[in-house]
């Protein structure tokens, strides 16, 4: 059995006296599309930052392709990041660059390829997301779904071994949402890569991922295949996938007595 492409082992991370992740272990194998779900503030995006080496775990280990990310110096860290692709929430396109130049950017920055080869690669990546005909447009001329697809083409420009998606479905209409979901799956399979998706979209994710991890309270509180998640009787998972207000994940953040805060309490 091959070793996992990504492996987190009992990872803890926080800021000052506030822990974000307290004990997180998970694995992602090559070829897998894995979703990370949980309430707002549960540490999902922090997990992506740990994998990308933007922050380092206070304890535990974060392994990517056999390397301990927390132990890498600047040069090896840069080389490791060349193997990663990232789709940011809302795309994060360079607003003053055309669609073509947005996708060409990582190729120009990280390779010494001649411009003729870069042109062919850019058009190939845009063809893969259905937007070769939009290569001359500027970002302000794109719809939200089109912008997300251009950002996806840019993210796969260097054929990464690992793709990370931070809320890729946010703000999309149903057609664009379904299109992005299908592209994520198809591109992952075509590249022979692995993908990690941070998302709140239960329906779309369960239709296209291989495995799901649920985060809450800094820990993995549930995991399984889509079929296992749908059949789960675990209270947190049931609350999350059914959108229930009452359950282990509270609607109200802990606070002092409401009447006391309003000055209505009596002795």
Short mmCIF file of C-alpha atoms in Angstrom, two decimals:
data_model
loop_
_atom_site.label_atom_id
_atom_site.label_comp_id
_atom_site.label_asym_id
_atom_site.label_seq_id
_atom_site.Cartn_x
_atom_site.Cartn_y
_atom_site.Cartn_z
CA UNK A 1 0.00 0.00 0.00
CA UNK A 2 1.42 3.40 -0.97
CA UNK A 3 1.93 6.06 1.70
CA UNK A 4 -0.63 8.91 1.86
CA UNK A 5 0.09 12.05 -0.14
CA UNK A 6 -1.02 14.18 2.83
CA UNK A 7 -0.99 13.03 6.45
CA UNK A 8 -1.72 15.07 9.56
CA UNK A 9 -0.91 13.34 12.84
CA UNK A 10 -2.29 14.79 16.11
CA UNK A 11 -1.81 18.37 14.93
CA UNK A 12 -2.31 21.29 17.31
CA UNK A 13 -2.30 24.93 16.22
CA UNK A 14 -3.54 28.16 17.72
CA UNK A 15 -2.96 31.87 18.21
CA UNK A 16 -1.76 33.09 21.65
CA UNK A 17 -4.01 31.37 24.19
CA UNK A 18 -6.71 30.35 21.68
CA UNK A 19 -6.43 26.90 20.10
CA UNK A 20 -7.85 26.50 16.59
CA UNK A 21 -6.93 22.85 16.10
CA UNK A 22 -6.23 20.73 19.16
CA UNK A 23 -5.89 17.14 17.93
CA UNK A 24 -6.39 16.61 14.20
CA UNK A 25 -5.34 13.50 12.31
CA UNK A 26 -6.33 12.76 8.71
CA UNK A 27 -4.95 11.30 5.50
CA UNK A 28 -5.42 12.01 1.80
CA UNK A 29 -4.29 9.50 -0.80
CA UNK A 30 -3.36 10.13 -4.42
CA UNK A 31 -6.43 10.12 -6.62
CA UNK A 32 -8.78 11.04 -3.78
CA UNK A 33 -11.06 14.05 -3.53
CA UNK A 34 -11.56 14.75 0.18
CA UNK A 35 -13.96 17.29 1.71
CA UNK A 36 -13.32 19.10 4.99
CA UNK A 37 -16.56 20.29 6.58
CA UNK A 38 -17.51 22.00 9.81
CA UNK A 39 -18.99 25.14 11.25
CA UNK A 40 -17.49 28.60 10.76
CA UNK A 41 -14.33 29.01 12.81
CA UNK A 42 -13.72 25.27 13.12
CA UNK A 43 -10.25 25.52 11.56
CA UNK A 44 -10.93 24.32 8.01
CA UNK A 45 -8.97 27.06 6.23
CA UNK A 46 -6.25 26.91 8.90
CA UNK A 47 -5.80 23.27 7.94
CA UNK A 48 -5.09 24.32 4.33
CA UNK A 49 -2.58 26.91 5.56
CA UNK A 50 -0.78 24.23 7.56
CA UNK A 51 -0.53 21.96 4.52
CA UNK A 52 0.79 24.84 2.41
CA UNK A 53 3.35 25.81 5.05
CA UNK A 54 1.95 29.30 5.66
CA UNK A 55 1.78 28.47 9.36
CA UNK A 56 3.44 25.71 11.40
CA UNK A 57 1.83 23.33 13.84
CA UNK A 58 2.71 23.79 17.51
CA UNK A 59 2.74 20.01 17.90
CA UNK A 60 2.11 16.96 15.75
CA UNK A 61 3.25 16.62 12.16
CA UNK A 62 2.05 17.70 8.71
CA UNK A 63 3.46 15.45 5.99
CA UNK A 64 3.11 16.23 2.27
CA UNK A 65 4.56 13.79 -0.26
CA UNK A 66 6.77 12.30 2.44
CA UNK A 67 8.15 15.64 3.68
CA UNK A 68 7.48 17.18 7.10
CA UNK A 69 6.23 20.64 6.12
CA UNK A 70 7.01 22.13 9.52
CA UNK A 71 10.70 21.19 9.18
CA UNK A 72 11.30 22.60 5.68
CA UNK A 73 13.64 25.54 5.17
CA UNK A 74 12.89 28.26 2.62
CA UNK A 75 14.30 26.54 -0.47
CA UNK A 76 12.70 23.11 0.04
CA UNK A 77 9.46 24.83 1.09
CA UNK A 78 9.37 26.74 -2.20
CA UNK A 79 9.98 23.51 -4.13
CA UNK A 80 7.19 21.74 -2.22
CA UNK A 81 4.75 24.56 -2.94
CA UNK A 82 5.42 24.20 -6.66
CA UNK A 83 3.60 20.88 -6.40
CA UNK A 84 0.49 22.48 -4.92
CA UNK A 85 -2.41 24.29 -6.57
CA UNK A 86 -4.79 26.57 -4.68
CA UNK A 87 -8.22 27.86 -5.64
CA UNK A 88 -9.03 30.76 -3.35
CA UNK A 89 -12.52 31.73 -2.32
CA UNK A 90 -14.03 33.93 -5.10
CA UNK A 91 -11.07 33.15 -7.36
CA UNK A 92 -8.69 36.02 -6.46
CA UNK A 93 -7.84 36.84 -10.07
CA UNK A 94 -5.40 39.65 -10.84
CA UNK A 95 -7.84 42.38 -11.84
CA UNK A 96 -5.42 44.22 -14.14
CA UNK A 97 -4.45 41.12 -16.12
CA UNK A 98 -6.46 39.46 -18.88
CA UNK A 99 -7.78 35.91 -18.55
CA UNK A 100 -4.86 34.70 -20.66
CA UNK A 101 -2.26 36.50 -18.54
CA UNK A 102 -3.83 35.31 -15.29
CA UNK A 103 -3.39 31.69 -16.36
CA UNK A 104 0.07 32.38 -17.81
CA UNK A 105 1.28 34.03 -14.60
CA UNK A 106 2.48 30.91 -12.70
CA UNK A 107 4.07 29.52 -15.86
CA UNK A 108 6.04 32.73 -16.37
CA UNK A 109 6.97 33.02 -12.70
CA UNK A 110 8.01 29.42 -12.05
CA UNK A 111 9.32 28.09 -15.36
CA UNK A 112 11.72 29.10 -18.12
CA UNK A 113 9.44 27.92 -20.89
CA UNK A 114 9.38 29.94 -24.13
CA UNK A 115 6.30 32.07 -24.70
CA UNK A 116 5.13 29.86 -27.56
CA UNK A 117 4.95 26.85 -25.21
CA UNK A 118 3.29 28.95 -22.50
CA UNK A 119 0.66 30.01 -25.03
CA UNK A 120 -0.17 26.41 -25.87
CA UNK A 121 -0.37 25.45 -22.18
CA UNK A 122 -2.60 28.41 -21.31
CA UNK A 123 -5.03 27.59 -24.10
CA UNK A 124 -5.03 23.92 -23.05
CA UNK A 125 -5.89 24.81 -19.44
CA UNK A 126 -8.62 27.23 -20.55
CA UNK A 127 -10.00 24.57 -22.90
CA UNK A 128 -10.17 22.17 -19.95
CA UNK A 129 -12.47 24.59 -18.06
CA UNK A 130 -14.46 25.56 -21.17
CA UNK A 131 -13.15 29.12 -21.47
CA UNK A 132 -10.60 29.14 -24.29
CA UNK A 133 -12.92 31.55 -26.11
CA UNK A 134 -12.66 34.01 -23.20
CA UNK A 135 -8.88 34.34 -23.13
CA UNK A 136 -8.87 38.00 -24.21
CA UNK A 137 -11.42 39.14 -21.60
CA UNK A 138 -10.62 41.04 -18.41
CA UNK A 139 -11.82 39.78 -14.99
CA UNK A 140 -14.48 42.50 -14.73
CA UNK A 141 -16.07 41.10 -17.89
CA UNK A 142 -16.58 37.65 -16.34
CA UNK A 143 -19.50 36.25 -14.37
CA UNK A 144 -18.79 34.76 -10.95
CA UNK A 145 -18.83 31.23 -12.30
CA UNK A 146 -16.53 32.12 -15.19
CA UNK A 147 -14.07 33.85 -12.87
CA UNK A 148 -13.95 30.76 -10.67
CA UNK A 149 -13.22 28.60 -13.72
CA UNK A 150 -10.41 30.91 -14.85
CA UNK A 151 -8.95 30.71 -11.35
CA UNK A 152 -9.16 26.92 -11.59
CA UNK A 153 -7.30 26.97 -14.91
CA UNK A 154 -4.59 29.10 -13.28
CA UNK A 155 -4.40 26.75 -10.28
CA UNK A 156 -3.77 23.70 -12.50
CA UNK A 157 -1.32 25.48 -14.83
CA UNK A 158 1.66 23.60 -13.37
CA UNK A 159 -0.12 20.22 -13.12
CA UNK A 160 -0.03 20.10 -9.30
CA UNK A 161 0.03 16.83 -7.38
CA UNK A 162 -2.29 18.33 -4.77
CA UNK A 163 -5.15 20.79 -5.32
CA UNK A 164 -6.67 22.72 -2.41
CA UNK A 165 -10.00 24.49 -2.68
CA UNK A 166 -11.21 27.05 -0.14
CA UNK A 167 -15.01 27.27 -0.41
CA UNK A 168 -15.08 26.86 -4.22
CA UNK A 169 -18.91 26.82 -4.38
CA UNK A 170 -19.62 30.03 -2.45
CA UNK A 171 -21.83 32.54 -4.25
CA UNK A 172 -22.41 30.44 -7.37
CA UNK A 173 -25.74 29.83 -9.07
CA UNK A 174 -26.84 26.16 -9.29
CA UNK A 175 -25.54 25.67 -12.84
CA UNK A 176 -22.13 27.20 -12.10
CA UNK A 177 -21.94 25.27 -8.83
CA UNK A 178 -22.58 21.95 -10.56
CA UNK A 179 -20.10 22.84 -13.32
CA UNK A 180 -17.32 23.63 -10.85
CA UNK A 181 -18.04 20.43 -8.93
CA UNK A 182 -17.77 18.31 -12.07
CA UNK A 183 -14.56 20.10 -13.11
CA UNK A 184 -12.95 19.49 -9.73
CA UNK A 185 -13.64 15.77 -10.05
CA UNK A 186 -12.66 15.50 -13.73
CA UNK A 187 -9.43 17.50 -13.36
CA UNK A 188 -8.39 15.54 -10.29
CA UNK A 189 -8.84 12.26 -12.16
CA UNK A 190 -7.12 13.57 -15.30
CA UNK A 191 -4.09 14.87 -13.37
CA UNK A 192 -3.83 11.79 -11.16
CA UNK A 193 -3.70 14.25 -8.28
CA UNK A 194 -5.37 14.56 -4.90
CA UNK A 195 -7.81 17.30 -3.93
CA UNK A 196 -8.85 18.78 -0.58
CA UNK A 197 -12.04 20.85 -0.57
CA UNK A 198 -13.02 23.09 2.33
CA UNK A 199 -16.75 23.58 1.92
CA UNK A 200 -20.15 24.04 3.52
CA UNK A 201 -22.00 22.71 0.48
CA UNK A 202 -23.23 19.29 1.60
CA UNK A 203 -25.25 18.26 -1.46
CA UNK A 204 -22.64 19.06 -4.12
CA UNK A 205 -19.75 17.67 -2.07
CA UNK A 206 -21.34 14.34 -1.25
CA UNK A 207 -22.06 13.89 -4.95
CA UNK A 208 -18.41 14.10 -6.04
CA UNK A 209 -15.96 13.45 -3.18
CA UNK A 210 -14.48 10.14 -2.01
CA UNK A 211 -14.24 10.90 1.70
CA UNK A 212 -15.35 13.52 4.23
CA UNK A 213 -13.88 14.79 7.50
CA UNK A 214 -15.94 16.90 9.92
CA UNK A 215 -14.16 19.37 12.21
CA UNK A 216 -15.58 20.77 15.44
CA UNK A 217 -13.94 22.00 18.60
CA UNK A 218 -10.51 21.64 17.05
CA UNK A 219 -10.94 17.92 16.42
CA UNK A 220 -12.17 15.48 13.79
CA UNK A 221 -15.63 14.56 15.12
CA UNK A 222 -16.79 12.45 12.20
CA UNK A 223 -15.53 10.94 8.96
CA UNK A 224 -16.54 8.53 6.24
CA UNK A 225 -17.47 7.96 2.63
CA UNK A 226 -20.47 9.87 1.25
CA UNK A 227 -22.69 6.80 1.76
CA UNK A 228 -21.48 6.40 5.34
CA UNK A 229 -22.09 10.10 6.02
CA UNK A 230 -25.64 9.96 4.65
CA UNK A 231 -26.41 6.91 6.82
CA UNK A 232 -24.67 8.24 9.93
CA UNK A 233 -26.56 8.49 13.22
CA UNK A 234 -23.79 10.58 14.81
CA UNK A 235 -25.53 13.73 16.18
CA UNK A 236 -23.06 16.28 14.81
CA UNK A 237 -23.07 14.81 11.30
CA UNK A 238 -26.87 14.56 11.25
CA UNK A 239 -27.20 18.18 12.40
CA UNK A 240 -24.72 19.45 9.82
CA UNK A 241 -25.92 17.62 6.72
CA UNK A 242 -29.59 18.30 7.53
CA UNK A 243 -29.03 21.94 8.47
CA UNK A 244 -30.68 21.53 11.88
CA UNK A 245 -30.54 24.47 14.28
CA UNK A 246 -30.50 22.35 17.45
CA UNK A 247 -27.70 19.88 18.09
CA UNK A 248 -24.10 19.54 19.24
CA UNK A 249 -23.11 22.62 17.20
CA UNK A 250 -24.79 25.51 19.07
CA UNK A 251 -26.43 28.40 17.26
CA UNK A 252 -25.52 30.83 20.08
CA UNK A 253 -21.93 31.46 21.07
CA UNK A 254 -21.60 31.17 24.88
CA UNK A 255 -22.37 34.52 26.52
CA UNK A 256 -23.44 35.95 29.89
CA UNK A 257 -27.09 35.82 30.88
CA UNK A 258 -29.09 37.78 28.26
CA UNK A 259 -31.30 39.57 30.81
CA UNK A 260 -28.20 40.56 32.77
CA UNK A 261 -26.54 41.97 29.65
CA UNK A 262 -29.66 44.07 28.96
CA UNK A 263 -29.84 45.29 32.55
CA UNK A 264 -33.16 43.52 33.12
CA UNK A 265 -32.06 41.07 35.80
CA UNK A 266 -33.59 41.47 39.27
CA UNK A 267 -32.16 40.52 42.62
#
